[in-house]
Amino acid sequence: MTHRVFTTSVASVHVHYVAKAEKKGRSRAEVDAILRWLTGYSQEELEAALAAGTDFQTFFGAAPAMNPARTAVTGKVCGVQVEAVADPLMREIRRLDKMIDELARGRAMEKILRSEPALPAADASCLRRA
């Protein structure tokens, strides 16, 4: 049996992600950055998928490049351990939910996107001398 969320349009949930983020002082641009990081869509491709009413199954199935670092997104969302979700598509949706929750809680984007902080300019300059 297919879960109902699989056939739900991403756009219909995206508005709720944005509302949740904006309520906590974050932005749509940050929500979109999370979606792009996770899936590899460009902003234009993301906008087109939202405008077309693409469902979650198609959205994740057609993703240009699922980020390999996404496996670092762990923890609970709605009482469910993200990494323990058996269905691969549901696990991706839960990862996205977890990242949006982190955004709404005020976590820094570099931590949400599981990236290393940039080196200060002084430290980076010493690397060029080698």
PDB file of C-alpha atoms in Angstrom:
ATOM      1  CA  MET A   1       0.000   0.000   0.000  1.00  0.00           C
ATOM      2  CA  THR A   2       1.284   3.452  -0.924  1.00  0.00           C
ATOM      3  CA  HIS A   3       1.400   5.963   1.898  1.00  0.00           C
ATOM      4  CA  ARG A   4      -0.809   9.011   1.293  1.00  0.00           C
ATOM      5  CA  VAL A   5       2.075  11.485   1.672  1.00  0.00           C
ATOM      6  CA  PHE A   6       3.836   9.892  -1.329  1.00  0.00           C
ATOM      7  CA  THR A   7       1.111  11.203  -3.635  1.00  0.00           C
ATOM      8  CA  THR A   8       0.825  14.582  -1.900  1.00  0.00           C
ATOM      9  CA  SER A   9       2.201  17.524  -3.866  1.00  0.00           C
ATOM     10  CA  VAL A  10       5.438  18.953  -2.540  1.00  0.00           C
ATOM     11  CA  ALA A  11       4.034  22.448  -3.110  1.00  0.00           C
ATOM     12  CA  SER A  12       1.140  21.816  -0.722  1.00  0.00           C
ATOM     13  CA  VAL A  13       3.591  20.936   2.062  1.00  0.00           C
ATOM     14  CA  HIS A  14       6.200  23.523   1.016  1.00  0.00           C
ATOM     15  CA  VAL A  15       3.841  26.351   1.999  1.00  0.00           C
ATOM     16  CA  HIS A  16       3.655  24.853   5.509  1.00  0.00           C
ATOM     17  CA  TYR A  17       7.453  24.499   5.680  1.00  0.00           C
ATOM     18  CA  VAL A  18       7.808  28.162   4.708  1.00  0.00           C
ATOM     19  CA  ALA A  19       5.128  29.288   7.184  1.00  0.00           C
ATOM     20  CA  LYS A  20       6.813  27.330   9.986  1.00  0.00           C
ATOM     21  CA  ALA A  21      10.205  28.840   9.119  1.00  0.00           C
ATOM     22  CA  GLU A  22       8.886  32.414   8.784  1.00  0.00           C
ATOM     23  CA  LYS A  23       7.014  32.137  12.085  1.00  0.00           C
ATOM     24  CA  LYS A  24      10.409  31.564  13.708  1.00  0.00           C
ATOM     25  CA  GLY A  25      12.172  34.378  11.841  1.00  0.00           C
ATOM     26  CA  ARG A  26      13.658  32.244   9.057  1.00  0.00           C
ATOM     27  CA  SER A  27      13.006  32.549   5.319  1.00  0.00           C
ATOM     28  CA  ARG A  28      11.667  30.759   2.260  1.00  0.00           C
ATOM     29  CA  ALA A  29      15.156  31.046   0.772  1.00  0.00           C
ATOM     30  CA  GLU A  30      16.481  28.919   3.638  1.00  0.00           C
ATOM     31  CA  VAL A  31      13.713  26.325   3.165  1.00  0.00           C
ATOM     32  CA  ASP A  32      14.544  26.188  -0.554  1.00  0.00           C
ATOM     33  CA  ALA A  33      18.276  25.906   0.222  1.00  0.00           C
ATOM     34  CA  ILE A  34      17.534  22.819   2.333  1.00  0.00           C
ATOM     35  CA  LEU A  35      15.498  21.264  -0.486  1.00  0.00           C
ATOM     36  CA  ARG A  36      18.223  22.032  -3.043  1.00  0.00           C
ATOM     37  CA  TRP A  37      20.972  20.653  -0.768  1.00  0.00           C
ATOM     38  CA  LEU A  38      19.032  17.458  -0.136  1.00  0.00           C
ATOM     39  CA  THR A  39      17.981  16.743  -3.735  1.00  0.00           C
ATOM     40  CA  GLY A  40      20.387  18.503  -6.075  1.00  0.00           C
ATOM     41  CA  TYR A  41      17.631  20.502  -7.785  1.00  0.00           C
ATOM     42  CA  SER A  42      18.543  23.999  -8.965  1.00  0.00           C
ATOM     43  CA  GLN A  43      16.279  26.819  -7.778  1.00  0.00           C
ATOM     44  CA  GLU A  44      14.663  26.914 -11.234  1.00  0.00           C
ATOM     45  CA  GLU A  45      14.042  23.146 -11.199  1.00  0.00           C
ATOM     46  CA  LEU A  46      12.630  23.379  -7.676  1.00  0.00           C
ATOM     47  CA  GLU A  47      10.295  26.212  -8.702  1.00  0.00           C
ATOM     48  CA  ALA A  48       9.137  24.198 -11.736  1.00  0.00           C
ATOM     49  CA  ALA A  49       8.445  21.096  -9.605  1.00  0.00           C
ATOM     50  CA  LEU A  50       6.452  23.181  -7.128  1.00  0.00           C
ATOM     51  CA  ALA A  51       4.487  24.906  -9.912  1.00  0.00           C
ATOM     52  CA  ALA A  52       3.737  21.575 -11.590  1.00  0.00           C
ATOM     53  CA  GLY A  53       2.288  20.106  -8.394  1.00  0.00           C
ATOM     54  CA  THR A  54       4.861  17.299  -8.376  1.00  0.00           C
ATOM     55  CA  ASP A  55       4.183  14.672  -5.722  1.00  0.00           C
ATOM     56  CA  PHE A  56       6.806  13.525  -3.207  1.00  0.00           C
ATOM     57  CA  GLN A  57       7.357  10.186  -4.932  1.00  0.00           C
ATOM     58  CA  THR A  58       8.119  11.849  -8.264  1.00  0.00           C
ATOM     59  CA  PHE A  59      10.039  14.724  -6.656  1.00  0.00           C
ATOM     60  CA  PHE A  60      12.496  12.463  -4.848  1.00  0.00           C
ATOM     61  CA  GLY A  61      12.540   9.869  -7.640  1.00  0.00           C
ATOM     62  CA  ALA A  62      13.553  12.492 -10.211  1.00  0.00           C
ATOM     63  CA  ALA A  63      16.005  14.310  -7.930  1.00  0.00           C
ATOM     64  CA  PRO A  64      19.143  15.174  -9.911  1.00  0.00           C
ATOM     65  CA  ALA A  65      21.620  14.263  -7.158  1.00  0.00           C
ATOM     66  CA  MET A  66      20.581  13.165  -3.688  1.00  0.00           C
ATOM     67  CA  ASN A  67      23.231  14.522  -1.330  1.00  0.00           C
ATOM     68  CA  PRO A  68      25.400  11.709   0.072  1.00  0.00           C
ATOM     69  CA  ALA A  69      25.830  13.717   3.309  1.00  0.00           C
ATOM     70  CA  ARG A  70      22.088  13.382   3.968  1.00  0.00           C
ATOM     71  CA  THR A  71      22.750  10.207   5.964  1.00  0.00           C
ATOM     72  CA  ALA A  72      24.168  12.490   8.679  1.00  0.00           C
ATOM     73  CA  VAL A  73      20.619  13.783   9.259  1.00  0.00           C
ATOM     74  CA  THR A  74      19.614  11.710  12.263  1.00  0.00           C
ATOM     75  CA  GLY A  75      17.393  12.015  15.283  1.00  0.00           C
ATOM     76  CA  LYS A  76      13.680  12.001  15.961  1.00  0.00           C
ATOM     77  CA  VAL A  77      10.919  13.808  14.140  1.00  0.00           C
ATOM     78  CA  CYS A  78       7.322  13.307  15.290  1.00  0.00           C
ATOM     79  CA  GLY A  79       8.626  10.636  17.667  1.00  0.00           C
ATOM     80  CA  VAL A  80      10.136   8.584  14.844  1.00  0.00           C
ATOM     81  CA  GLN A  81      13.878   7.888  14.581  1.00  0.00           C
ATOM     82  CA  VAL A  82      14.727   9.176  11.074  1.00  0.00           C
ATOM     83  CA  GLU A  83      17.485   6.676  10.300  1.00  0.00           C
ATOM     84  CA  ALA A  84      15.291   3.736  11.426  1.00  0.00           C
ATOM     85  CA  VAL A  85      12.494   4.389   8.898  1.00  0.00           C
ATOM     86  CA  ALA A  86      12.358   1.289   6.694  1.00  0.00           C
ATOM     87  CA  ASP A  87      10.797   2.742   3.532  1.00  0.00           C
ATOM     88  CA  PRO A  88      13.479   4.684   1.580  1.00  0.00           C
ATOM     89  CA  LEU A  89      11.062   7.367   0.327  1.00  0.00           C
ATOM     90  CA  MET A  90       9.522   7.896   3.759  1.00  0.00           C
ATOM     91  CA  ARG A  91      13.057   8.153   5.215  1.00  0.00           C
ATOM     92  CA  GLU A  92      13.862  10.979   2.740  1.00  0.00           C
ATOM     93  CA  ILE A  93      10.638  12.793   3.650  1.00  0.00           C
ATOM     94  CA  ARG A  94      11.455  12.414   7.363  1.00  0.00           C
ATOM     95  CA  ARG A  95      14.976  13.755   6.745  1.00  0.00           C
ATOM     96  CA  LEU A  96      13.456  16.800   5.096  1.00  0.00           C
ATOM     97  CA  ASP A  97      11.029  17.234   8.016  1.00  0.00           C
ATOM     98  CA  LYS A  98      13.927  16.965  10.479  1.00  0.00           C
ATOM     99  CA  MET A  99      15.941  19.618   8.638  1.00  0.00           C
ATOM    100  CA  ILE A 100      12.945  21.995   8.536  1.00  0.00           C
ATOM    101  CA  ASP A 101      12.448  21.424  12.290  1.00  0.00           C
ATOM    102  CA  GLU A 102      16.107  22.325  12.873  1.00  0.00           C
ATOM    103  CA  LEU A 103      15.645  25.497  10.810  1.00  0.00           C
ATOM    104  CA  ALA A 104      12.579  26.491  12.839  1.00  0.00           C
ATOM    105  CA  ARG A 105      14.515  25.873  16.063  1.00  0.00           C
ATOM    106  CA  GLY A 106      17.133  28.405  15.011  1.00  0.00           C
ATOM    107  CA  ARG A 107      19.965  26.056  14.133  1.00  0.00           C
ATOM    108  CA  ALA A 108      22.666  27.548  11.897  1.00  0.00           C
ATOM    109  CA  MET A 109      22.356  26.692   8.196  1.00  0.00           C
ATOM    110  CA  GLU A 110      25.886  25.252   8.052  1.00  0.00           C
ATOM    111  CA  LYS A 111      24.873  22.747  10.740  1.00  0.00           C
ATOM    112  CA  ILE A 112      21.522  21.964   9.116  1.00  0.00           C
ATOM    113  CA  LEU A 113      23.305  21.332   5.805  1.00  0.00           C
ATOM    114  CA  ARG A 114      25.897  19.189   7.609  1.00  0.00           C
ATOM    115  CA  SER A 115      28.778  21.242   6.251  1.00  0.00           C
ATOM    116  CA  GLU A 116      32.007  22.319   7.823  1.00  0.00           C
ATOM    117  CA  PRO A 117      32.222  26.003   8.732  1.00  0.00           C
ATOM    118  CA  ALA A 118      34.361  28.057   6.368  1.00  0.00           C
ATOM    119  CA  LEU A 119      37.884  28.852   7.460  1.00  0.00           C
ATOM    120  CA  PRO A 120      38.474  32.467   8.476  1.00  0.00           C
ATOM    121  CA  ALA A 121      40.255  34.451   5.739  1.00  0.00           C
ATOM    122  CA  ALA A 122      43.535  34.521   7.698  1.00  0.00           C
ATOM    123  CA  ASP A 123      43.579  30.723   8.015  1.00  0.00           C
ATOM    124  CA  ALA A 124      42.686  30.210   4.367  1.00  0.00           C
ATOM    125  CA  SER A 125      45.529  32.461   3.219  1.00  0.00           C
ATOM    126  CA  CYS A 126      48.122  30.274   4.919  1.00  0.00           C
ATOM    127  CA  LEU A 127      46.874  27.304   2.883  1.00  0.00           C
ATOM    128  CA  ARG A 128      47.712  29.111  -0.381  1.00  0.00           C
ATOM    129  CA  ARG A 129      51.378  29.506   0.537  1.00  0.00           C
ATOM    130  CA  ALA A 130      52.068  25.776   0.348  1.00  0.00           C
TER     131      ALA A 130
END
